Amino acid sequence: MSAPTTKRTVTEREAREVAEAAREQDWRKPSFAKELFLGRFRLDLIHPHPLPADEEAQRGEEFLAKLRDFCETKIDSARIEREAQIPDEVVDGLKELGALGMKIDTKYGGLGLTQVYYNKALALAGSASPAIGALLSAHQSIGVPQPLKLFGTQEQKETFLPRCARTDISAFLLTEPDVGSDPARLATSAVPDGDDYILDGVKLWTTNGVVADLLVVMARVPKSEGHPGGITAFVVEAGSEGVTVENRNAFMGLRGLENGVTRFHQVRVPAANRIGPEGAGLKIALTTLNTGRLSLPAMCAGAGKWCLKIAREWSAAREQWGKPVAFHEAVGSKISFIAATTFALEAVLDLSSQMADENRNDIRIEAALAKLYGSEMAWLMADELVQIRGGRGFETAASLAARGERAVPAEQILRDLRINRIFEGSTEIMHLLIAREAVDAHLAVAGDLIDPEKPLADKARAGADAGRFYAKWLPKLVAGPGQLPTSYGEFKREVDLSPHLRYVERHARKLARATFYGISRWQGRMETKQGFLGRMVDIGAELFAMSAACVRAELLRSQGDHGREAYQLADAFCRQARIRVDELFRRLWDNTDDLDRTVVKGVLGGVYEWLEQGIVDPSGEGPWIADATPGPSQKENVHRPIR
């Protein structure tokens, strides 16, 4: 049984159709963020702030106490950084603690934690070592447990979940050497053979893949009689014959990450290990990521807390020109940014997580915004911390310790956080993904109207539907409660947050109007205006974060838990965010996008090649993209399961 050896080539339209088919098509539940992009500020969907049940909170807090003790006594972050590996005894300890099964139901041997407490645990473990946070997240958020929880059969759950809860590490394998965010070109094949499938192909950047016992593998099943085919998800035993981990990859950060290249050659997988029907693989992957993406902002929020702690302690101890550096305005503004943004990131995370637990709302946009916003803002906070620390921020913790100073790994957190802007959907891809969901209502009524390949009859019907929709929708964008000075009065305390919520309401309508103008102006070319779409999404992210920060501040006030200080932080964050939003709105229409495209054509055409003269290129030789032709492995298997 031989596998295809030719590289898949697809047109832009084919790639778009594959991605579109994998989307969840319907909105069965309300979505705060979706409504926000449509100009409707549905504060009632998030306020009062939802809370976990007392029993769930108690169980979660008990586990957090055990995990904190383990992190403080058993995890040596400096050793992980130095040896570029998480010690086996640490992984074994996490297994004994039940950390592999935080999200797995108790009936399968897991802890059954809520999304809220799972994320709190990831933030805690990630602060001790980002590599450990990544291991736990990849195992549970996108590895075997989550897709089986959502799509697995009862037999699959009973077979695999007890293993994942206590002993077996899992990994998720989608990316290939020549396939990133364009899954239409996925080349790994799964050819039916009796009651089995035969897997052939190569997977790249397999987080946990080097040490995994179980793999979720996305592979293409060819269409044949009795087989609808398409990209399909499988659970694969990592120790199966024909599975070879050919390389353990090394990165600028997350040095303890067990990430590799995995080759499949004639790997036999039982049909019973297929998750869902043939062709459902991408839908399973995207649905899994709807809540799985919340793991990254959890660790970003934890990183913000650490940045704030170090900034506070260092800026109080370090004096320049007769006073602590914190009281110099240039440094103080950075500390204020870190404090306010950390408060907002935790607000976004907790709100999104609790909504995921309650399952009342569709949070696909909220989770994506949390991932996008958390990864971008955490990177900025870490960069500001390095700047506050000055030369010591650029110096490694080991070097600081060697000369007798506190071993603060500021430069390491900057390196470790950088991947979050790429992991599980790069910022650029997240912009497009969120923008697609944000304009879904428009495409539902006017999609055929702007599709150049649709016949005139379809366009006529779409035109009539669009006319009815916009006749009702557009007038509602003219005025709203954001223009009334008494609106949202329940947020008016010693510090008044009501003006910020009125700002969100007004600017949600303004964003919806801008989206409509963009669609009217560019129509079918709207999807190529990635600069416009990215700014549109960034505005929505800021408005969502402002809303979450205000709602969280009111929750803390009502609980008597640092309410006054929470209002101060929410006020500071909203004022900072409003400056960013105003600038983003200006740049929707005043930008260099057209000129940038001209320059790019010149760069790729060699017009500016003279600008590259006067340097030497230290890059090694070799192809830009490694050969991934199916076949037997020619390399040593570096797979090392931890037992």
XYZ file of C-alpha atoms in Angstrom:
643
model
C 0.000 0.000 0.000
C 1.829 3.099 -1.167
C 1.047 6.678 -0.183
C 0.875 9.711 -2.474
C 4.271 11.294 -2.978
C 3.354 14.492 -4.796
C 2.950 17.805 -3.039
C -0.649 18.975 -2.895
C -1.403 22.166 -4.791
C -4.678 23.999 -4.280
C -6.124 27.244 -5.520
C -6.902 30.148 -3.227
C -10.611 29.453 -3.594
C -10.187 25.760 -2.753
C -8.213 26.642 0.368
C -10.898 29.103 1.409
C -13.645 26.537 0.861
C -11.856 23.973 3.056
C -11.474 26.494 5.860
C -15.095 27.611 5.491
C -16.395 24.050 5.614
C -14.548 23.497 8.910
C -16.209 26.485 10.589
C -19.121 26.096 12.949
C -21.776 27.482 10.651
C -24.525 28.335 13.127
C -24.849 30.583 16.154
C -27.160 28.659 18.463
C -26.296 30.640 21.582
C -25.750 34.342 22.221
C -22.245 35.796 21.980
C -21.237 39.030 23.693
C -18.318 39.594 21.316
C -20.332 38.803 18.183
C -22.967 41.324 19.279
C -20.210 43.847 20.020
C -18.949 43.659 16.436
C -22.527 44.157 15.234
C -22.805 47.372 17.238
C -24.911 45.914 20.029
C -23.423 46.298 23.516
C -25.095 43.388 25.358
C -23.813 44.075 28.865
C -26.540 41.775 30.206
C -24.635 38.791 28.785
C -21.644 39.381 31.068
C -22.991 41.426 34.005
C -23.452 40.502 36.782
C -20.209 38.553 36.391
C -20.913 34.783 36.367
C -19.378 32.780 39.223
C -18.462 29.115 39.733
C -20.528 26.963 42.070
C -19.242 26.765 45.648
C -18.429 23.054 45.338
C -16.448 23.620 42.125
C -14.572 26.513 43.693
C -13.684 24.488 46.789
C -12.399 21.562 44.736
C -10.417 23.940 42.552
C -8.864 25.814 45.451
C -7.830 22.561 47.128
C -5.987 21.454 44.006
C -4.360 24.874 43.549
C -2.956 24.625 47.081
C -1.375 21.247 46.282
C -0.063 22.474 42.953
C 1.427 25.606 44.533
C 3.309 23.479 47.075
C 4.602 21.259 44.266
C 5.693 24.240 42.171
C 7.514 25.834 45.091
C 9.265 22.693 46.298
C 9.744 20.421 43.269
C 10.204 22.650 40.222
C 13.606 24.217 39.541
C 12.963 26.599 36.669
C 16.657 27.466 36.363
C 17.532 23.797 35.926
C 14.925 23.382 33.168
C 16.355 26.405 31.373
C 19.926 25.198 31.863
C 19.350 21.569 30.819
C 16.661 22.382 28.211
C 14.491 19.601 29.568
C 11.872 19.055 32.245
C 13.287 16.414 34.623
C 11.463 13.106 34.456
C 10.836 13.196 38.204
C 8.960 16.474 37.820
C 6.735 14.980 35.126
C 6.175 11.920 37.316
C 5.244 14.216 40.196
C 2.731 16.051 38.050
C 1.211 12.710 37.095
C 0.887 11.686 40.758
C -0.693 15.038 41.541
C -3.332 14.437 38.886
C -2.239 17.453 36.835
C -2.523 15.476 33.583
C -6.219 15.000 34.261
C -7.285 18.457 35.398
C -9.956 18.745 32.681
C -10.892 15.052 32.562
C -14.108 13.951 34.253
C -13.755 12.219 37.626
C -15.487 9.090 36.277
C -12.446 8.575 34.048
C -9.941 9.189 36.839
C -9.470 12.906 36.274
C -9.915 15.855 38.614
C -12.890 17.317 36.773
C -11.831 20.925 37.290
C -13.783 23.741 35.695
C -12.248 25.817 32.903
C -11.779 28.635 35.423
C -9.663 26.536 37.774
C -7.873 24.707 34.993
C -6.711 28.096 33.747
C -5.713 29.220 37.231
C -3.638 26.046 37.504
C -1.970 26.690 34.147
C -1.150 30.266 35.191
C 0.409 28.939 38.412
C 2.385 26.126 36.769
C 3.413 28.387 33.891
C 4.805 30.962 36.326
C 7.025 28.270 37.828
C 8.136 27.150 34.369
C 6.537 28.172 31.057
C 7.694 24.853 29.596
C 5.617 22.965 32.161
C 2.621 25.165 31.408
C 3.043 24.336 27.710
C 3.323 20.600 28.413
C 0.137 20.520 30.500
C -1.747 22.742 28.082
C -0.809 20.858 24.914
C -1.725 17.574 26.613
C -5.209 18.636 27.748
C -6.319 21.651 25.727
C -5.601 20.297 22.244
C -4.279 16.778 22.879
C -6.364 13.615 23.183
C -8.611 14.543 26.166
C -10.401 17.564 24.681
C -11.413 16.191 21.244
C -12.510 12.918 22.855
C -14.552 14.832 25.425
C -16.374 16.641 22.605
C -16.479 14.057 19.811
C -15.288 10.682 21.107
C -17.401 7.568 21.427
C -18.085 6.097 24.852
C -15.689 3.257 24.070
C -12.921 5.713 23.118
C -13.435 7.697 26.295
C -13.283 4.581 28.442
C -10.182 3.364 26.606
C -8.068 6.518 26.471
C -9.208 9.064 29.066
C -8.122 7.056 32.162
C -4.660 6.757 30.595
C -4.520 10.486 29.829
C -5.673 11.360 33.338
C -2.790 9.664 35.135
C -0.038 8.164 32.993
C -0.055 8.977 29.289
C 1.049 12.293 27.767
C -0.725 13.318 24.563
C 0.089 15.580 21.612
C -1.786 17.172 18.700
C -0.333 16.759 15.187
C -1.678 18.985 12.416
C 1.160 21.157 11.062
C 3.454 19.803 8.338
C 6.749 21.146 6.960
C 4.936 22.804 4.052
C 1.507 23.239 5.677
C 0.805 25.836 8.347
C -2.493 27.700 8.528
C -3.641 26.401 5.132
C -4.906 22.882 5.907
C -6.250 22.387 2.394
C -2.712 21.408 1.427
C -2.374 18.803 4.164
C -0.460 15.855 2.708
C -0.381 13.169 5.431
C -2.593 10.356 4.172
C -4.743 7.743 5.878
C -5.614 5.035 3.354
C -8.408 2.603 4.353
C -7.275 -1.019 4.554
C -9.930 -3.377 5.871
C -10.736 -2.409 9.449
C -7.673 -0.175 9.622
C -6.160 2.929 8.083
C -2.550 3.168 6.901
C -0.904 6.478 7.816
C 1.948 8.029 5.830
C 3.390 11.513 6.193
C 5.471 13.917 8.254
C 4.307 16.264 11.020
C 6.254 19.301 12.241
C 6.291 21.194 15.579
C 4.621 18.394 17.488
C 4.470 19.903 20.985
C 4.823 17.023 23.489
C 5.477 14.755 20.496
C 8.932 13.715 21.706
C 7.583 12.273 24.972
C 3.964 11.558 24.021
C 2.274 8.199 24.473
C -0.846 9.111 22.496
C -1.235 11.355 19.459
C -4.165 13.113 17.805
C -3.205 13.038 14.124
C -4.919 14.867 11.280
C -4.622 12.992 7.994
C -6.354 13.024 4.613
C -8.487 10.009 3.725
C -8.849 9.556 -0.055
C -12.408 9.380 -1.329
C -13.413 5.873 -2.431
C -16.418 3.576 -2.362
C -17.795 3.586 1.180
C -15.399 6.321 2.224
C -16.439 9.992 1.895
C -12.823 10.918 2.614
C -11.399 14.249 3.688
C -9.240 15.447 6.579
C -9.883 13.105 9.492
C -8.775 12.869 13.136
C -7.233 9.717 14.619
C -5.895 8.648 17.997
C -2.528 6.998 17.334
C -0.339 5.082 19.768
C 3.028 6.868 19.671
C 4.817 3.550 20.084
C 3.235 2.016 16.987
C 5.496 0.428 14.395
C 6.383 2.987 11.743
C 6.151 6.044 14.028
C 9.523 7.809 14.299
C 10.341 11.009 16.157
C 13.130 12.207 13.892
C 14.143 15.376 15.677
C 13.697 17.229 18.952
C 13.436 20.864 17.918
C 15.148 23.689 19.815
C 13.794 27.235 20.101
C 14.721 30.702 21.314
C 12.449 30.186 24.326
C 10.609 27.382 26.093
C 13.844 25.415 26.196
C 12.164 22.560 28.072
C 9.573 22.083 25.331
C 9.421 18.521 23.986
C 8.613 19.525 20.433
C 9.676 17.455 17.445
C 9.291 16.139 13.911
C 7.282 12.918 13.647
C 7.241 10.640 10.590
C 4.560 8.045 9.891
C 5.451 5.207 7.520
C 2.824 2.551 6.872
C 1.438 3.011 10.394
C -1.591 0.816 10.957
C -4.373 2.532 12.953
C -7.632 0.737 13.827
C -10.790 2.357 12.484
C -12.022 2.306 16.083
C -9.417 5.018 16.782
C -10.964 7.444 14.307
C -12.507 10.453 16.072
C -15.799 11.355 14.441
C -16.610 10.617 10.797
C -14.257 10.937 7.857
C -13.855 14.520 6.742
C -14.653 15.995 10.179
C -11.038 16.449 11.271
C -10.738 20.198 10.770
C -14.105 20.891 12.360
C -13.017 18.814 15.354
C -9.731 20.716 15.543
C -11.383 24.140 15.359
C -14.110 23.249 17.850
C -11.497 21.892 20.236
C -9.609 25.163 19.979
C -12.677 27.241 20.848
C -12.019 26.644 24.536
C -8.508 25.190 24.145
C -7.231 28.619 23.154
C -7.978 29.883 26.678
C -4.913 28.062 27.990
C -2.511 30.522 26.357
C -4.072 33.699 27.822
C -4.075 31.911 31.179
C -0.298 31.664 31.099
C -0.066 35.191 29.684
C -2.060 36.523 32.639
C 0.265 34.633 34.976
C 3.264 36.159 33.208
C 1.751 39.618 33.669
C 1.428 39.013 37.402
C 5.097 38.023 37.592
C 6.170 41.046 35.535
C 4.230 43.279 37.927
C 5.827 41.682 40.997
C 9.362 42.102 39.654
C 8.682 45.644 38.405
C 7.323 46.644 41.814
C 10.151 45.144 43.853
C 12.958 46.298 41.559
C 11.620 49.804 40.996
C 11.318 50.377 44.723
C 14.863 49.140 45.414
C 16.644 50.819 42.515
C 17.325 54.525 43.054
C 18.414 57.117 40.516
C 18.787 60.856 41.037
C 17.696 60.702 44.659
C 14.507 58.625 44.419
C 13.282 55.147 43.432
C 13.074 54.758 39.656
C 9.350 54.004 39.977
C 8.744 57.664 40.779
C 10.363 58.834 37.574
C 7.472 59.320 35.153
C 9.135 57.491 32.247
C 9.398 54.337 34.365
C 6.178 54.862 36.284
C 4.088 54.870 33.112
C 5.474 51.437 32.249
C 4.577 50.088 35.698
C 1.069 51.528 35.395
C 0.693 49.842 32.000
C 1.810 46.475 33.408
C -0.517 46.711 36.434
C -3.584 47.861 34.502
C -3.071 45.391 31.664
C -2.538 42.456 34.023
C -5.845 43.313 35.694
C -7.578 43.411 32.296
C -6.016 40.145 31.060
C -7.194 38.313 34.163
C -10.631 39.881 33.724
C -10.858 38.698 30.097
C -9.607 35.231 31.043
C -11.909 34.672 34.018
C -14.964 36.007 32.215
C -14.363 33.891 29.111
C -13.573 30.811 31.189
C -16.678 31.122 33.340
C -18.826 31.582 30.252
C -17.241 28.414 28.847
C -18.111 26.538 32.044
C -21.723 27.718 32.063
C -22.138 26.899 28.369
C -24.835 29.567 28.040
C -22.953 31.595 25.442
C -21.094 30.826 22.241
C -17.565 31.939 23.133
C -15.690 31.163 19.928
C -14.942 34.874 19.362
C -14.308 35.582 23.067
C -11.760 32.746 23.316
C -10.033 33.855 20.123
C -9.918 37.473 21.332
C -8.518 36.335 24.674
C -5.747 34.416 22.896
C -4.979 37.278 20.514
C -5.059 40.024 23.132
C -3.335 38.034 25.859
C -0.401 36.976 23.696
C 0.171 40.480 22.307
C -0.158 42.335 25.626
C 1.902 39.841 27.637
C 4.761 40.259 25.160
C 4.559 44.049 25.551
C 4.547 43.779 29.347
C 7.601 41.524 29.333
C 9.374 43.917 26.972
C 8.608 46.826 29.320
C 9.915 44.808 32.270
C 13.217 44.232 30.476
C 13.395 47.979 29.822
C 12.657 48.792 33.468
C 15.402 46.415 34.561
C 17.847 48.033 32.125
C 21.078 46.123 31.551
C 20.002 43.586 34.164
C 16.936 42.850 32.078
C 19.148 41.811 29.160
C 21.418 39.727 31.409
C 20.577 36.088 32.050
C 19.475 34.909 35.474
C 22.498 32.596 35.665
C 24.867 35.498 35.013
C 23.131 37.653 37.623
C 23.440 34.883 40.196
C 27.092 34.282 39.315
C 27.970 37.836 40.280
C 25.894 37.835 43.433
C 22.575 39.402 42.415
C 19.042 38.076 42.446
C 18.548 35.649 39.540
C 15.620 37.369 37.805
C 14.881 35.683 34.433
C 13.448 38.774 32.728
C 15.099 38.084 29.374
C 13.880 34.482 29.576
C 10.232 35.438 30.040
C 10.557 37.675 26.983
C 11.885 34.742 24.951
C 9.363 32.298 26.387
C 6.354 34.523 25.709
C 7.298 35.277 22.116
C 5.915 31.991 20.792
C 2.416 32.763 22.087
C 1.975 35.237 19.234
C 2.434 32.239 16.890
C 1.179 29.174 18.843
C -2.353 27.916 18.091
C -2.937 30.541 15.412
C -0.580 33.443 14.768
C -1.759 36.987 15.439
C -2.254 37.467 11.711
C -4.328 34.298 11.381
C -6.322 35.162 14.512
C -7.151 38.532 12.950
C -8.574 36.783 9.898
C -10.374 34.092 11.886
C -12.048 36.607 14.203
C -12.839 38.962 11.333
C -14.580 36.110 9.496
C -16.790 35.430 12.512
C -17.361 39.148 13.081
C -18.742 39.666 9.563
C -20.709 36.416 9.546
C -24.054 38.213 9.803
C -23.159 40.331 6.769
C -22.043 37.354 4.695
C -25.176 35.451 5.666
C -27.367 38.073 3.997
C -25.050 39.566 1.374
C -22.476 36.862 0.698
C -23.903 35.905 -2.680
C -24.174 39.569 -3.588
C -20.424 40.134 -3.328
C -19.337 36.730 -4.674
C -18.242 37.302 -8.304
C -18.921 33.668 -9.208
C -22.578 33.627 -8.167
C -25.224 33.843 -10.914
C -27.456 36.902 -11.268
C -30.480 35.128 -9.805
C -28.601 34.407 -6.581
C -27.343 37.986 -6.478
C -30.887 39.296 -6.865
C -32.140 37.189 -3.965
C -29.154 38.257 -1.845
C -29.812 41.890 -2.700
C -33.387 41.638 -1.459
C -32.310 39.885 1.756
C -29.558 42.426 2.343
C -31.958 45.311 1.808
C -34.313 44.008 4.485
C -31.460 43.301 6.945
C -29.740 46.662 6.596
C -33.024 48.590 6.662
C -33.547 47.280 10.191
C -29.914 47.198 11.348
C -28.369 50.468 10.156
C -30.813 52.840 11.946
C -29.938 51.154 15.263
C -26.302 52.237 14.849
C -27.167 55.932 14.985
C -27.958 56.322 18.678
C -27.769 54.298 21.877
C -27.403 54.394 25.655
C -23.758 55.396 25.298
C -24.984 58.922 24.528
C -26.982 59.227 27.760
C -24.948 60.586 30.711
C -26.896 58.461 33.201
C -26.313 55.103 31.496
C -24.515 52.335 33.405
C -24.896 54.282 36.665
C -24.345 51.137 38.726
C -20.646 51.467 37.844
C -20.434 54.978 39.321
C -18.562 54.719 42.607
C -15.716 56.712 44.140
C -14.033 55.994 40.821
C -16.542 56.295 37.992
C -16.387 53.544 35.354
C -19.698 54.404 33.690
C -18.079 56.776 31.122
C -15.917 53.892 29.911
C -18.924 51.631 29.351
C -20.688 54.433 27.511
C -17.533 54.756 25.393
C -17.654 51.013 24.620
C -21.315 51.244 23.592
C -20.734 54.219 21.294
C -17.624 52.748 19.726
C -19.206 49.336 19.210
C -21.741 51.120 17.003
C -18.946 53.071 15.335
C -17.055 49.824 14.664
C -20.155 48.247 13.133
C -20.626 51.265 10.874
C -16.973 51.099 9.812
C -17.358 47.398 9.014
C -20.389 48.134 6.856
C -18.519 50.924 5.049
C -15.626 48.545 4.394
C -17.900 45.836 2.988
C -19.717 48.404 0.828
C -16.432 49.814 -0.461
C -14.472 46.655 -1.171
C -17.236 44.008 -1.454
C -15.640 40.767 -2.672
C -12.150 42.187 -2.142
C -12.825 42.728 1.571
C -10.975 39.529 2.509
C -7.782 40.900 0.919
C -7.869 44.024 3.123
C -6.052 42.326 5.954
C -4.752 45.577 7.424
C -8.293 46.916 7.757
C -9.587 43.610 9.139
C -6.747 43.390 11.656
C -7.414 46.880 13.009
C -11.123 46.155 13.153
C -10.454 43.069 15.269
C -7.977 44.918 17.504
C -10.631 47.550 18.226
C -13.067 44.794 19.186
C -10.431 43.207 21.429
C -9.870 46.474 23.285
C -13.613 47.063 23.713
C -14.057 43.497 25.000
C -11.186 43.930 27.460
C -12.604 47.254 28.691
C -15.983 45.612 29.287
C -14.439 42.666 31.123
C -12.272 44.951 33.289
C -15.262 47.050 34.392
C -17.426 44.016 35.115
C -14.636 42.381 37.115
C -14.042 45.556 39.121
C -17.722 45.668 40.071
C -17.644 41.975 41.014
C -14.681 42.524 43.341
C -16.372 45.583 44.856
C -19.573 43.637 45.506
C -17.546 40.896 47.206
C -15.625 43.391 49.324
C -12.398 42.106 47.792
C -10.108 45.050 46.919
C -13.025 46.780 45.203
C -11.652 50.321 45.433
C -8.278 49.276 44.040
C -9.958 47.192 41.317
C -11.932 50.239 40.204
C -8.691 52.234 40.040
C -6.997 49.594 37.896
C -10.032 49.260 35.611
C -10.141 53.041 35.215
C -6.436 53.190 34.363
C -6.748 50.345 31.867
C -9.792 51.840 30.149
C -8.117 55.222 29.792
C -5.051 53.585 28.263
C -7.211 51.403 25.996
C -9.254 54.366 24.776
C -6.098 56.019 23.470
C -5.275 52.845 21.535
C -8.831 52.525 20.196
C -8.921 56.124 18.974
C -5.657 55.570 17.123
C -6.901 52.301 15.590
C -10.037 54.003 14.313
C -7.933 56.705 12.697
C -5.752 54.083 11.052
C -8.737 52.258 9.575
C -8.816 54.884 6.842
C -5.483 56.726 7.216
C -2.724 54.168 6.659
C -0.001 53.039 4.265
C -1.603 49.751 3.207
C -1.627 50.534 -0.535
C 1.922 51.857 -0.513
C 3.063 48.839 1.504
C 1.724 46.503 -1.197
C 3.695 48.421 -3.821
C 6.883 48.150 -1.784
C 6.328 44.427 -1.225
C 6.022 43.826 -4.965
C 9.281 45.706 -5.415
C 11.052 43.695 -2.723
C 9.979 40.357 -4.174
C 10.755 41.545 -7.695
C 14.324 42.424 -6.699
C 13.872 46.162 -7.245
C 15.446 46.976 -3.873
C 18.047 44.228 -3.845
C 20.783 46.891 -3.843
C 19.653 47.776 -0.312
C 20.938 44.415 0.934
C 24.533 45.096 -0.093
C 27.248 45.567 2.537
C 26.484 42.559 4.744
C 27.293 38.872 5.024
C 24.569 36.288 5.606
C 25.460 33.835 8.422
C 22.579 31.501 7.499
C 23.543 27.943 6.731
C 22.816 26.142 3.495
C 19.855 23.933 2.777
C 16.261 24.196 1.547
C 13.862 26.724 3.060
C 11.399 23.900 3.722
C 12.555 20.378 4.538
C 11.561 17.521 2.261
C 8.534 15.704 3.660
C 8.147 12.981 1.035
C 6.471 9.937 2.630
C 8.643 6.899 3.160
C 10.601 5.008 5.781
C 12.598 7.057 8.254
C 16.350 7.343 7.767
C 16.942 8.762 11.238
C 17.245 7.479 14.784
C 14.014 7.502 16.774
C 14.412 10.058 19.593
C 11.006 9.303 21.104
C 11.392 8.938 24.892
C 8.180 8.177 26.777
C 8.388 9.129 30.462
C 7.546 6.170 32.681
